[in-house]
Short mmCIF file of C-alpha atoms and ligand atoms in Angstrom, two decimals:
data_model
loop_
_atom_site.label_atom_id
_atom_site.label_comp_id
_atom_site.label_asym_id
_atom_site.label_seq_id
_atom_site.Cartn_x
_atom_site.Cartn_y
_atom_site.Cartn_z
CA MET F 8 -6.67 16.96 6.13
CA ARG F 9 -5.87 13.39 5.11
CA ASN F 10 -2.58 11.72 6.04
CA GLN F 11 0.08 11.98 3.37
CA ILE F 12 1.88 8.67 3.08
CA VAL F 13 4.81 7.24 1.15
CA ALA F 14 5.54 3.54 1.57
CA GLY F 15 8.35 1.51 0.07
CA ASN F 16 7.46 -2.06 -0.82
CA TRP F 17 10.82 -3.79 -1.00
CA LYS F 18 9.24 -7.02 -2.29
CA MET F 19 11.74 -9.93 -2.28
CA ASN F 20 14.79 -7.67 -2.24
CA ASN F 21 17.47 -6.85 0.36
CA ASP F 22 19.11 -9.51 2.49
CA THR F 23 20.63 -8.65 5.87
CA ALA F 24 23.71 -6.86 4.54
CA GLU F 25 21.75 -4.97 1.88
CA THR F 26 19.09 -3.96 4.39
CA GLU F 27 21.78 -2.59 6.69
CA ILE F 28 23.19 -0.42 3.91
CA LEU F 29 19.82 0.84 2.66
CA LEU F 30 18.65 1.70 6.18
CA ASP F 31 21.94 3.49 6.91
CA ASN F 32 21.47 5.52 3.75
CA LEU F 33 17.83 6.32 4.48
CA MET F 34 18.74 7.44 7.97
CA GLN F 35 21.06 10.08 6.55
CA HIS F 36 17.93 11.96 5.49
CA GLN F 37 15.74 14.24 7.53
CA ILE F 38 12.14 12.98 7.34
CA ARG F 39 9.43 15.61 7.00
CA GLU F 40 6.86 15.60 9.74
CA ASP F 41 3.89 16.01 7.42
CA VAL F 42 4.47 12.71 5.60
CA SER F 43 4.11 9.24 7.17
CA VAL F 44 6.87 7.08 5.76
CA TYR F 45 6.85 3.27 5.75
CA ILE F 46 9.12 0.56 4.45
CA ALA F 47 7.98 -3.02 3.93
CA PRO F 48 10.98 -5.38 3.97
CA ALA F 49 10.82 -9.18 3.69
CA PHE F 50 9.74 -11.08 6.83
CA THR F 51 13.34 -12.02 7.62
CA GLN F 52 14.36 -8.35 7.70
CA LEU F 53 11.50 -7.04 9.86
CA THR F 54 13.20 -7.32 13.26
CA GLN F 55 16.44 -5.88 11.89
CA SER F 56 14.54 -2.93 10.44
CA VAL F 57 12.41 -2.29 13.53
CA VAL F 58 15.46 -2.34 15.79
CA LYS F 59 17.49 -0.10 13.52
CA LEU F 60 14.68 2.42 12.98
CA LYS F 61 13.74 2.54 16.67
CA ASN F 62 14.34 6.26 17.08
CA TYR F 63 13.77 7.23 13.49
CA PRO F 64 10.42 8.26 11.95
CA ILE F 65 10.07 5.45 9.41
CA ALA F 66 7.52 2.76 10.28
CA VAL F 67 8.00 -0.87 9.28
CA ALA F 68 5.22 -2.84 7.56
CA ALA F 69 5.01 -6.48 6.49
CA GLN F 70 4.21 -7.56 2.94
CA ASN F 71 1.66 -10.22 3.88
CA MET F 72 0.16 -12.18 6.77
CA ASN F 73 -1.99 -15.26 7.22
CA ALA F 74 -5.66 -15.04 8.14
CA VAL F 75 -5.43 -17.41 11.08
CA ALA F 76 -3.45 -17.62 14.31
CA SER F 77 -1.01 -20.36 15.37
CA VAL F 78 -2.06 -23.49 13.51
CA ALA F 79 -0.37 -25.99 11.21
CA HIS F 80 0.30 -23.75 8.18
CA THR F 81 3.87 -24.43 7.14
CA GLY F 82 5.66 -21.33 5.93
CA GLU F 83 3.07 -18.80 7.09
CA ILE F 84 3.21 -15.80 9.45
CA SER F 85 0.43 -14.59 11.76
CA SER F 86 -0.51 -11.11 12.91
CA SER F 87 0.59 -11.87 16.47
CA MET F 88 4.04 -12.83 15.14
CA LEU F 89 4.22 -9.51 13.32
CA LYS F 90 3.08 -7.55 16.35
CA GLY F 91 5.58 -9.47 18.47
CA VAL F 92 8.44 -8.01 16.45
CA GLY F 93 6.97 -4.51 16.52
CA VAL F 94 5.22 -4.53 13.14
CA ASN F 95 1.69 -3.17 13.25
CA THR F 96 0.94 -2.63 9.56
CA VAL F 97 0.61 -5.10 6.73
CA ILE F 98 0.26 -4.84 2.96
CA LEU F 99 -2.60 -7.04 1.75
CA GLY F 100 -3.82 -7.81 -1.75
CA HIS F 101 -0.74 -6.86 -3.73
CA SER F 102 -1.18 -7.87 -7.37
CA GLU F 103 1.89 -10.13 -7.17
CA ARG F 104 0.22 -12.05 -4.32
CA ARG F 105 -2.95 -12.24 -6.37
CA SER F 106 -1.35 -13.34 -9.64
CA LEU F 107 1.56 -15.49 -8.37
CA TYR F 108 0.13 -16.92 -5.14
CA GLY F 109 -3.54 -17.27 -5.92
CA GLU F 110 -4.94 -14.70 -3.51
CA THR F 111 -8.50 -13.75 -4.34
CA ASP F 112 -10.97 -11.11 -3.22
CA ASP F 113 -12.61 -13.76 -1.04
CA SER F 114 -9.40 -14.96 0.63
CA LEU F 115 -8.34 -11.34 1.10
CA LYS F 116 -11.59 -10.51 2.80
CA VAL F 117 -10.77 -13.09 5.48
CA LYS F 118 -7.27 -11.66 5.93
CA VAL F 119 -8.64 -8.14 6.17
CA ILE F 120 -11.13 -9.12 8.87
CA LYS F 121 -8.41 -10.86 10.89
CA ALA F 122 -6.00 -7.95 10.55
CA ILE F 123 -8.69 -5.49 11.65
CA GLU F 124 -9.66 -7.67 14.64
CA ASP F 125 -6.03 -7.88 15.68
CA GLY F 126 -5.52 -4.13 15.50
CA MET F 127 -3.22 -4.14 12.47
CA GLY F 128 -3.08 -1.24 10.03
CA ILE F 129 -3.66 -2.42 6.46
CA MET F 130 -2.41 -1.09 3.14
CA PHE F 131 -4.92 -2.70 0.85
CA CYS F 132 -3.81 -3.01 -2.80
CA PHE F 133 -6.06 -3.46 -5.80
CA GLY F 134 -6.16 -2.43 -9.45
CA GLU F 135 -6.97 -3.61 -12.92
CA GLU F 136 -4.99 -5.58 -15.50
CA LEU F 137 -4.16 -4.02 -18.86
CA SER F 138 -6.78 -6.13 -20.64
CA GLU F 139 -9.46 -4.85 -18.26
CA ARG F 140 -8.49 -1.25 -18.91
CA LYS F 141 -8.45 -1.85 -22.66
CA GLU F 142 -11.97 -3.24 -22.41
CA ASN F 143 -12.95 -0.23 -20.35
CA LYS F 144 -13.81 -2.43 -17.39
CA HIS F 145 -11.36 -0.86 -14.93
CA PHE F 146 -13.93 1.03 -12.86
CA GLU F 147 -16.18 -2.00 -12.61
CA LEU F 148 -13.27 -4.23 -11.62
CA VAL F 149 -11.97 -1.86 -8.95
CA LYS F 150 -15.46 -1.46 -7.53
CA MET F 151 -15.77 -5.24 -7.36
CA GLN F 152 -12.40 -5.62 -5.58
CA LEU F 153 -13.39 -3.04 -2.97
CA ASP F 154 -16.91 -4.42 -2.63
CA SER F 155 -15.78 -7.96 -1.98
CA ALA F 156 -12.88 -7.33 0.37
CA LEU F 157 -13.74 -4.13 2.22
CA PHE F 158 -17.26 -2.79 1.88
CA ASP F 159 -18.79 -5.08 4.50
CA LEU F 160 -16.51 -3.61 7.16
CA PRO F 161 -18.03 -1.34 9.78
CA ASN F 162 -17.31 2.36 9.51
CA ASN F 163 -14.85 2.39 12.43
CA ALA F 164 -12.64 -0.32 10.85
CA TRP F 165 -11.59 2.19 8.22
CA LYS F 166 -9.34 3.99 10.70
CA GLN F 167 -7.02 1.02 10.13
CA ILE F 168 -7.14 1.09 6.33
CA ILE F 169 -5.00 2.82 3.73
CA LEU F 170 -5.95 2.12 0.12
CA ALA F 171 -3.37 1.64 -2.62
CA TYR F 172 -4.59 1.74 -6.20
CA GLU F 173 -2.00 -0.12 -8.25
CA PRO F 174 -2.95 -0.74 -11.89
CA VAL F 175 -1.17 -3.99 -12.71
CA TRP F 176 0.02 -2.70 -16.09
CA ALA F 177 1.98 0.08 -14.36
CA ILE F 178 3.81 -2.09 -11.81
CA GLY F 179 7.51 -2.51 -12.54
CA THR F 180 6.94 -1.67 -16.19
CA GLY F 181 8.10 1.93 -16.23
CA GLU F 182 4.70 2.76 -17.65
CA THR F 183 3.03 5.07 -15.15
CA ALA F 184 -0.66 5.84 -15.24
CA SER F 185 -1.02 9.49 -16.26
CA PRO F 186 -1.87 11.91 -13.44
CA GLY F 187 -5.28 12.31 -15.09
CA GLN F 188 -5.91 8.56 -15.09
CA VAL F 189 -4.83 8.32 -11.45
CA GLN F 190 -7.01 11.23 -10.34
CA GLU F 191 -10.00 9.87 -12.25
CA MET F 192 -9.72 6.49 -10.53
CA HIS F 193 -9.00 7.91 -7.08
CA ALA F 194 -12.05 10.19 -7.33
CA PHE F 195 -14.09 7.15 -8.38
CA ILE F 196 -12.82 5.16 -5.36
CA ARG F 197 -13.66 8.00 -2.99
CA GLU F 198 -17.12 8.22 -4.54
CA GLN F 199 -17.67 4.49 -3.94
CA ILE F 200 -16.74 4.91 -0.26
CA LYS F 201 -19.15 7.82 -0.04
CA LEU F 202 -21.96 5.78 -1.59
CA GLN F 203 -21.26 2.80 0.66
CA TYR F 204 -20.67 4.77 3.85
CA ASP F 205 -20.72 8.59 3.91
CA SER F 206 -18.78 11.58 2.68
CA GLU F 207 -17.05 12.14 6.01
CA LEU F 208 -15.40 8.73 5.81
CA ALA F 209 -14.73 9.11 2.08
CA ASN F 210 -12.82 12.31 2.79
CA GLN F 211 -10.75 10.71 5.53
CA VAL F 212 -9.39 7.61 3.80
CA SER F 213 -5.89 8.01 2.35
CA ILE F 214 -5.61 6.63 -1.17
CA LEU F 215 -2.11 5.94 -2.46
CA TYR F 216 -1.09 5.35 -6.05
CA GLY F 217 1.44 2.66 -6.94
CA GLY F 218 2.99 1.76 -10.28
CA SER F 219 6.32 3.08 -11.55
CA VAL F 220 6.37 6.14 -9.29
CA LYS F 221 9.78 7.74 -9.67
CA PRO F 222 11.39 11.00 -8.50
CA ASN F 223 10.59 12.59 -11.88
CA ASN F 224 6.85 11.88 -11.86
CA ALA F 225 5.95 11.82 -8.15
CA LYS F 226 5.31 15.54 -7.79
CA GLU F 227 2.72 15.66 -10.53
CA ILE F 228 0.95 12.52 -9.31
CA PHE F 229 0.94 13.68 -5.67
CA SER F 230 -0.49 17.07 -6.70
CA MET F 231 -3.77 15.42 -7.78
CA THR F 232 -6.70 16.21 -5.45
CA ASP F 233 -7.50 12.65 -4.47
CA VAL F 234 -3.98 11.26 -4.32
CA ASP F 235 -2.56 11.07 -0.80
CA GLY F 236 0.78 9.50 -1.56
CA GLY F 237 2.42 6.49 -3.12
CA LEU F 238 3.29 2.85 -2.69
CA ILE F 239 6.71 2.58 -4.26
CA GLY F 240 8.42 -0.57 -5.55
CA GLY F 241 11.64 -0.26 -7.55
CA ALA F 242 12.43 3.32 -6.55
CA SER F 243 12.19 2.45 -2.85
CA LEU F 244 15.34 0.36 -3.18
CA LYS F 245 17.49 3.47 -3.68
CA SER F 246 17.55 5.80 -0.70
CA ASP F 247 17.98 9.01 -2.70
CA ASP F 248 15.14 8.15 -5.07
CA PHE F 249 12.85 7.12 -2.25
CA MET F 250 13.54 10.29 -0.29
CA ALA F 251 13.08 12.42 -3.39
CA ILE F 252 9.62 10.83 -3.69
CA VAL F 253 8.88 11.47 0.01
CA ASN F 254 9.84 15.09 -0.59
CA ALA F 255 7.74 15.40 -3.74
CA PHE F 256 4.61 16.59 -1.92
P1 13P U 22 7.03 -0.27 -8.98
O1 13P U 22 7.15 1.08 -8.28
O2 13P U 22 8.33 -0.98 -9.10
O3 13P U 22 6.27 -0.16 -10.25
O4 13P U 22 6.15 -1.20 -8.00
C1 13P U 22 4.95 -0.71 -7.50
C2 13P U 22 4.46 -1.68 -6.50
O5 13P U 22 4.12 -2.80 -6.83
C3 13P U 22 4.41 -1.25 -5.10
O6 13P U 22 3.70 -2.16 -4.31
#
């Protein structure tokens, strides 16, 4: 059985005081053992979150990392810095990094290789824009994103990878992909892994959906055969909503 995962991407939200409150509220909840739960706070809140969640079953992930180690890159963070504060998982390829900060499939490939080498877990995000879906190019585009950034990796690197399909048109818009659209794409992604590698690996990789997942739609989305959980933005900022999503399996 594949790992069931719910991760909260806090994006550029929650300063120290707000993080304290949200973590206190999250920690009021009992976490089910059959779901791996992550939060991804801003860099400045990573240590605070790791320390606070020390004896609590929520893992802390970063939202980005640089592809190189200690060099002159003002404003950047390396994998060893993340590991040094107890963070062993990183989100890479989020559409906001791609559209606002110029990350490309090629630059992401380099980050992925570095993260794998350094033993980091990766939540790799990808997904089409609305215009690409309207032109019926979404499968082609997703295949290209996976091909360029991930499909040269050796089979054993995939133990470190969680995929997150996030159609850009569904992020922060309140417009969720329908469960049918999500299942169709997730099945397509699994098929691509099977074609590139083998069916054993294809059946092991967890594929999350992200894009306006809320307590009222999570259950239906998570019930789809090829959906193994969610990467949650807005709803991860409210503890009750986030926990309702965790409990939607
Ligand atoms: P929303 O849940 O706010 O649509 O954000 C999804 C997302 O971008 C998670 O990475």
